[in-house]
mmCIF file of C-alpha atoms in Angstrom:
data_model
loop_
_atom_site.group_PDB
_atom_site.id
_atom_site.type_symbol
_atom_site.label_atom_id
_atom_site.label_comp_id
_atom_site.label_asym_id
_atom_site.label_seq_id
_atom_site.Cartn_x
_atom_site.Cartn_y
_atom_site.Cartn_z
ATOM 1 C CA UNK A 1 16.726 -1.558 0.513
ATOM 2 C CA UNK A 2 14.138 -3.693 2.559
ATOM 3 C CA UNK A 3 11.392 -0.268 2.203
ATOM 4 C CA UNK A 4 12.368 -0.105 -1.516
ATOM 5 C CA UNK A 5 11.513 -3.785 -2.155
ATOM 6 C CA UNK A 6 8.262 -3.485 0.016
ATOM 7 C CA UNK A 7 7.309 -0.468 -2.132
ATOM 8 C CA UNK A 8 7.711 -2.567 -5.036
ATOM 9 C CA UNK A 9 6.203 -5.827 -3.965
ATOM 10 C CA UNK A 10 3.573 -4.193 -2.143
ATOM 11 C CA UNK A 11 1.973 -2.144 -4.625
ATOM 12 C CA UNK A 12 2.316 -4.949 -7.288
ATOM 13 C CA UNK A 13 0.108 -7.457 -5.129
ATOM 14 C CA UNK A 14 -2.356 -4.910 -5.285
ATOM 15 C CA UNK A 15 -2.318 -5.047 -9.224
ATOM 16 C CA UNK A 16 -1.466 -8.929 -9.902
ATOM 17 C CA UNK A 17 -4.383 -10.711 -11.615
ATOM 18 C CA UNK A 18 -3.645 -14.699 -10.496
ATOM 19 C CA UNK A 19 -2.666 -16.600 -7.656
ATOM 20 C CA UNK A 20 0.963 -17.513 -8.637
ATOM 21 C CA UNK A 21 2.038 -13.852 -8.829
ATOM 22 C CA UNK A 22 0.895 -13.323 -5.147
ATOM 23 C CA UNK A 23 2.890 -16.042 -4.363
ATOM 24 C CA UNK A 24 5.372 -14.937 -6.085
ATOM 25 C CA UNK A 25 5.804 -11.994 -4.831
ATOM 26 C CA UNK A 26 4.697 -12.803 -1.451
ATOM 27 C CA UNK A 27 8.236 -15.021 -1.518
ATOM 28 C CA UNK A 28 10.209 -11.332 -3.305
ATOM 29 C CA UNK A 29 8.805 -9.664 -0.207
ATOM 30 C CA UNK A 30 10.098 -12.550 2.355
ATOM 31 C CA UNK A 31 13.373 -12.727 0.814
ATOM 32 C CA UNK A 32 13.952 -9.019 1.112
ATOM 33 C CA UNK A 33 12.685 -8.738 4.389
ATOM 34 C CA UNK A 34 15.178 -8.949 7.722
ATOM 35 C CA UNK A 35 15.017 -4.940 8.785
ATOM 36 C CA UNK A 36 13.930 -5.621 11.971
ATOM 37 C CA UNK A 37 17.188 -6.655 13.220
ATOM 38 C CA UNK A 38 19.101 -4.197 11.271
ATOM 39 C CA UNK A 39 17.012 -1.366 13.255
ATOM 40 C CA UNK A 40 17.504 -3.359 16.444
ATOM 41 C CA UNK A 41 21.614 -2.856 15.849
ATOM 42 C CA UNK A 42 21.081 0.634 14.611
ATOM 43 C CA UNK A 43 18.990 1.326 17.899
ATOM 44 C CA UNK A 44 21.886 -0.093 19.936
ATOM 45 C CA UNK A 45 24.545 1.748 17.938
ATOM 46 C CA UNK A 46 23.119 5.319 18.108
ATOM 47 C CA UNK A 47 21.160 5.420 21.144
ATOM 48 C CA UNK A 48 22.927 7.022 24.183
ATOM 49 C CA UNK A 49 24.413 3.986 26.374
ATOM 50 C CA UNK A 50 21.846 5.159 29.344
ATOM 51 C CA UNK A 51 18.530 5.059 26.054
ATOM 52 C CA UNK A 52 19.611 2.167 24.677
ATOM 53 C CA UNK A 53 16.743 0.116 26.581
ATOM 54 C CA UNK A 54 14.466 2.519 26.435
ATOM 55 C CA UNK A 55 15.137 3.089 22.592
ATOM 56 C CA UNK A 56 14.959 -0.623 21.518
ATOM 57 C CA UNK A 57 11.848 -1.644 23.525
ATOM 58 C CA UNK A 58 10.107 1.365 21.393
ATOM 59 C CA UNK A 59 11.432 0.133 18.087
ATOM 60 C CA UNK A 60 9.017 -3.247 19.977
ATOM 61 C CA UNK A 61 6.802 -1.340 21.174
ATOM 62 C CA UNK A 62 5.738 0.394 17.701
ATOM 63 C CA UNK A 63 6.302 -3.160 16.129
ATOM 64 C CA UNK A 64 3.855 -4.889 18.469
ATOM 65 C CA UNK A 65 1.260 -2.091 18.329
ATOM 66 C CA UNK A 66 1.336 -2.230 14.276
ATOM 67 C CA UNK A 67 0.919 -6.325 14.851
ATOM 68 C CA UNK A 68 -2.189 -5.420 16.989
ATOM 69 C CA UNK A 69 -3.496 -2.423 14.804
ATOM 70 C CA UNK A 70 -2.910 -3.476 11.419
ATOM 71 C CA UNK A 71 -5.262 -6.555 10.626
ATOM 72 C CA UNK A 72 -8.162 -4.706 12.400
ATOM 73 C CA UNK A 73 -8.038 -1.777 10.395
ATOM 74 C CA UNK A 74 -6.809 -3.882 6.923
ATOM 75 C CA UNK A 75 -9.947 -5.703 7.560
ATOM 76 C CA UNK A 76 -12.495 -2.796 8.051
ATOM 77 C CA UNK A 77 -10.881 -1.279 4.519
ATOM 78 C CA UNK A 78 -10.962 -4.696 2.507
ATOM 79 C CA UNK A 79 -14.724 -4.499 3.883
ATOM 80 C CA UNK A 80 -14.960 -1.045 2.657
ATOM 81 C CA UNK A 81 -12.953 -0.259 -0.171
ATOM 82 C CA UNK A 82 -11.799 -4.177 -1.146
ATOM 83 C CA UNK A 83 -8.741 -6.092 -0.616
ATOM 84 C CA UNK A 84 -6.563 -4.300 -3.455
ATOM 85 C CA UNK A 85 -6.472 -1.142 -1.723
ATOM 86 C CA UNK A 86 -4.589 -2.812 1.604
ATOM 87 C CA UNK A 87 -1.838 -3.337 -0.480
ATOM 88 C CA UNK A 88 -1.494 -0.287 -1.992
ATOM 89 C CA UNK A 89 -1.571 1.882 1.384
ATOM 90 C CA UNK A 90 1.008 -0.786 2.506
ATOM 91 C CA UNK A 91 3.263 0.453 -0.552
ATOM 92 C CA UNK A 92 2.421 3.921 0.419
ATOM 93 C CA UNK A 93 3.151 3.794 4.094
ATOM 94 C CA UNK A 94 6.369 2.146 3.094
ATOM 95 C CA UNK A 95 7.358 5.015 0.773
ATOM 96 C CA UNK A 96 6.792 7.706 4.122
ATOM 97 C CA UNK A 97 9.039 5.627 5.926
ATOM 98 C CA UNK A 98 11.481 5.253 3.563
ATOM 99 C CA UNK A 99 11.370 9.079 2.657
ATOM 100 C CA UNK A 100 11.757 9.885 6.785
ATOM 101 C CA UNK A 101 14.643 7.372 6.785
ATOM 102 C CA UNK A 102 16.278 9.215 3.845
ATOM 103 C CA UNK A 103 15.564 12.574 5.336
ATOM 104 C CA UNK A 104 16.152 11.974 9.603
ATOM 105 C CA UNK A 105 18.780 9.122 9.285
ATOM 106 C CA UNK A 106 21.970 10.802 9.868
ATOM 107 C CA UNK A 107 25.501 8.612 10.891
ATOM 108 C CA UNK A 108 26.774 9.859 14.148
ATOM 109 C CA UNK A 109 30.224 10.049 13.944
ATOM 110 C CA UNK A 110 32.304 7.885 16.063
ATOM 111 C CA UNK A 111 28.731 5.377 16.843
ATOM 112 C CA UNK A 112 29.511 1.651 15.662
ATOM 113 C CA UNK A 113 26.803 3.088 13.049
ATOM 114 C CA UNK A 114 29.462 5.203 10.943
ATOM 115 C CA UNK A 115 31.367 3.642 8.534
ATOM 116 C CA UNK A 116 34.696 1.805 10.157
ATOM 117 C CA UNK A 117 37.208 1.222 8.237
ATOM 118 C CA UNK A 118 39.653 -0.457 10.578
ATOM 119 C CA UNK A 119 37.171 -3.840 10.871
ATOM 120 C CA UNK A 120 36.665 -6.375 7.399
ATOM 121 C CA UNK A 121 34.071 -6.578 6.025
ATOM 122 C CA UNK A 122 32.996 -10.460 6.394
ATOM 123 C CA UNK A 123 32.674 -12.886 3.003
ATOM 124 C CA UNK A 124 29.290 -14.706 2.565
ATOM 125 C CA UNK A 125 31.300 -17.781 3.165
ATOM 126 C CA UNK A 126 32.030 -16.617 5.989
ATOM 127 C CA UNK A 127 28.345 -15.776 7.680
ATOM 128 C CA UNK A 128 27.607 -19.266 5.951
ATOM 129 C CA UNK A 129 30.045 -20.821 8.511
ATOM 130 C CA UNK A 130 28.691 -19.492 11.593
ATOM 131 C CA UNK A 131 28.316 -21.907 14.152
ATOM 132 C CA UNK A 132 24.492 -23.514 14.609
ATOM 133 C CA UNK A 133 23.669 -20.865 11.458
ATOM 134 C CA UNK A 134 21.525 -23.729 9.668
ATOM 135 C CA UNK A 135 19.840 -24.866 12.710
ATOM 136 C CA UNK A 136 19.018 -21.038 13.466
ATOM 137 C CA UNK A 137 17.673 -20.762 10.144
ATOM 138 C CA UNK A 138 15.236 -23.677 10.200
ATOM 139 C CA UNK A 139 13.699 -22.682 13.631
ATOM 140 C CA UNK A 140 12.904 -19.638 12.251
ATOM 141 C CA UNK A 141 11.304 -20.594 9.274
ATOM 142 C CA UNK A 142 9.331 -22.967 10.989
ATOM 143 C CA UNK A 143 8.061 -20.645 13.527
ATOM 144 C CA UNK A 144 7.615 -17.854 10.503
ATOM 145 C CA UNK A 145 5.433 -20.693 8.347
ATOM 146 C CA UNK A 146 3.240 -21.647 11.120
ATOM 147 C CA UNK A 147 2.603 -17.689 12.593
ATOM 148 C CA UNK A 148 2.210 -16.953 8.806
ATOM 149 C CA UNK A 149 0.026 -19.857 8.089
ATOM 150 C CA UNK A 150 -2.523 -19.747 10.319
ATOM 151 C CA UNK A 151 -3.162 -15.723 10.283
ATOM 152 C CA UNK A 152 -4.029 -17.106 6.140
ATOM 153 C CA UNK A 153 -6.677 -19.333 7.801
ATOM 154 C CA UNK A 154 -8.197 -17.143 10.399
ATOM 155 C CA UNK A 155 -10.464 -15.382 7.475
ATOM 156 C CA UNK A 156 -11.519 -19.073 5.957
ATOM 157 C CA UNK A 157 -12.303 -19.834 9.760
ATOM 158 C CA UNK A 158 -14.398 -16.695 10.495
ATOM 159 C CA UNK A 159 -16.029 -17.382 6.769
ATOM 160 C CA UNK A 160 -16.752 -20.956 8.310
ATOM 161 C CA UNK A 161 -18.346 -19.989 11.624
ATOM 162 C CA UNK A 162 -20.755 -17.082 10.254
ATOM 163 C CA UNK A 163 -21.451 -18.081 6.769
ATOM 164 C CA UNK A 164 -23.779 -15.382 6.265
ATOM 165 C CA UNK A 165 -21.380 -12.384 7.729
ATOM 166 C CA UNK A 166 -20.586 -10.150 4.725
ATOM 167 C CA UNK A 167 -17.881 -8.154 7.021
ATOM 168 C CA UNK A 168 -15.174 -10.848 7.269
ATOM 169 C CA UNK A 169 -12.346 -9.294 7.021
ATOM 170 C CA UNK A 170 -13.448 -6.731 9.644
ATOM 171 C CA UNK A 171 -13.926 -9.443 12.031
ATOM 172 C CA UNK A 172 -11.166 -11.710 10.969
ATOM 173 C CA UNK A 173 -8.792 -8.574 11.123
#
């Protein structure tokens, strides 16, 4: 569901025409976010017992190297080809992953990844109740906002320190 929304919210960034529909659907693509966790448990749920390690720091691995990758090369193409077109590869690349999810996911039976039908499902109310859930929540944000925040102002920074550099994003990304 998290791919699906990204497809969506992705590609229509790259076609909004004013400020308040990036933000609005930079808040869509926040709120549908959290897969990283779900692919953590799904790591930890499939992998052989003796891979699990192994498996999840991969799943890191390929997360950290995207972190690393991604603004360099976003910025070289918003150089090249403009901003607009970021956001539509981003849509794209989502749609791949999506479509090798769909085709190589299969449930293994008898993993705590197949369906089990002997556990309840739990009630909103009850993951509302979770012990230290609110104070969980706020840390996060927090930490999200300022990592967020200040990879906004690194290109208004660059612009600052080399007024006259017409390749900003490439050397902001």
């Amino acid at each position: 569901r998290s791919l699906g929304g990204f497809i969506i919210t992705y590609t229509a960034i790259g076609l909004v025409t004013d400020i308040w529909q990036v933000l609005a659907l930079r808040v869509a693509t926040g709120v549908i976010a959290g897969y990283l966790p779900t692919m953590v448990a799904l790591m930890v749920a499939t992998a052989p017992r003796d891979r699990t390690g192994p498996a999840v720091g991969m799943l890191q691995a390929a997360q950290f190297l995207a972190l690393a990758a991604g603004p360099a090369i976003g910025g070289v193409m918003a150089d090249r080809f403009g901003l607009r077109i970021n956001f539509y590869i981003a849509g794209v690349l989502c749609a791949v992953s999506l479509g090798l999810l769909l085709w190589g996911y299969r449930d293994i039976p008898g993993s705590a990844a197949a369906p089990n039908q002997k556990r309840p499902r739990p009630s909103f109310k009850d993951v509302l109740t979770l012990p230290n859930l609110a104070v969980a929540m706020l840390v996060l944000g927090m930490l999200q906002f300022v990592d967020r925040s200040v990879m906004l102002m690194v290109p208004i920074y660059v612009a600052v320190l080399d007024p006259s550099n017409q390749n900003i994003a490439s050397l902001a990304g």
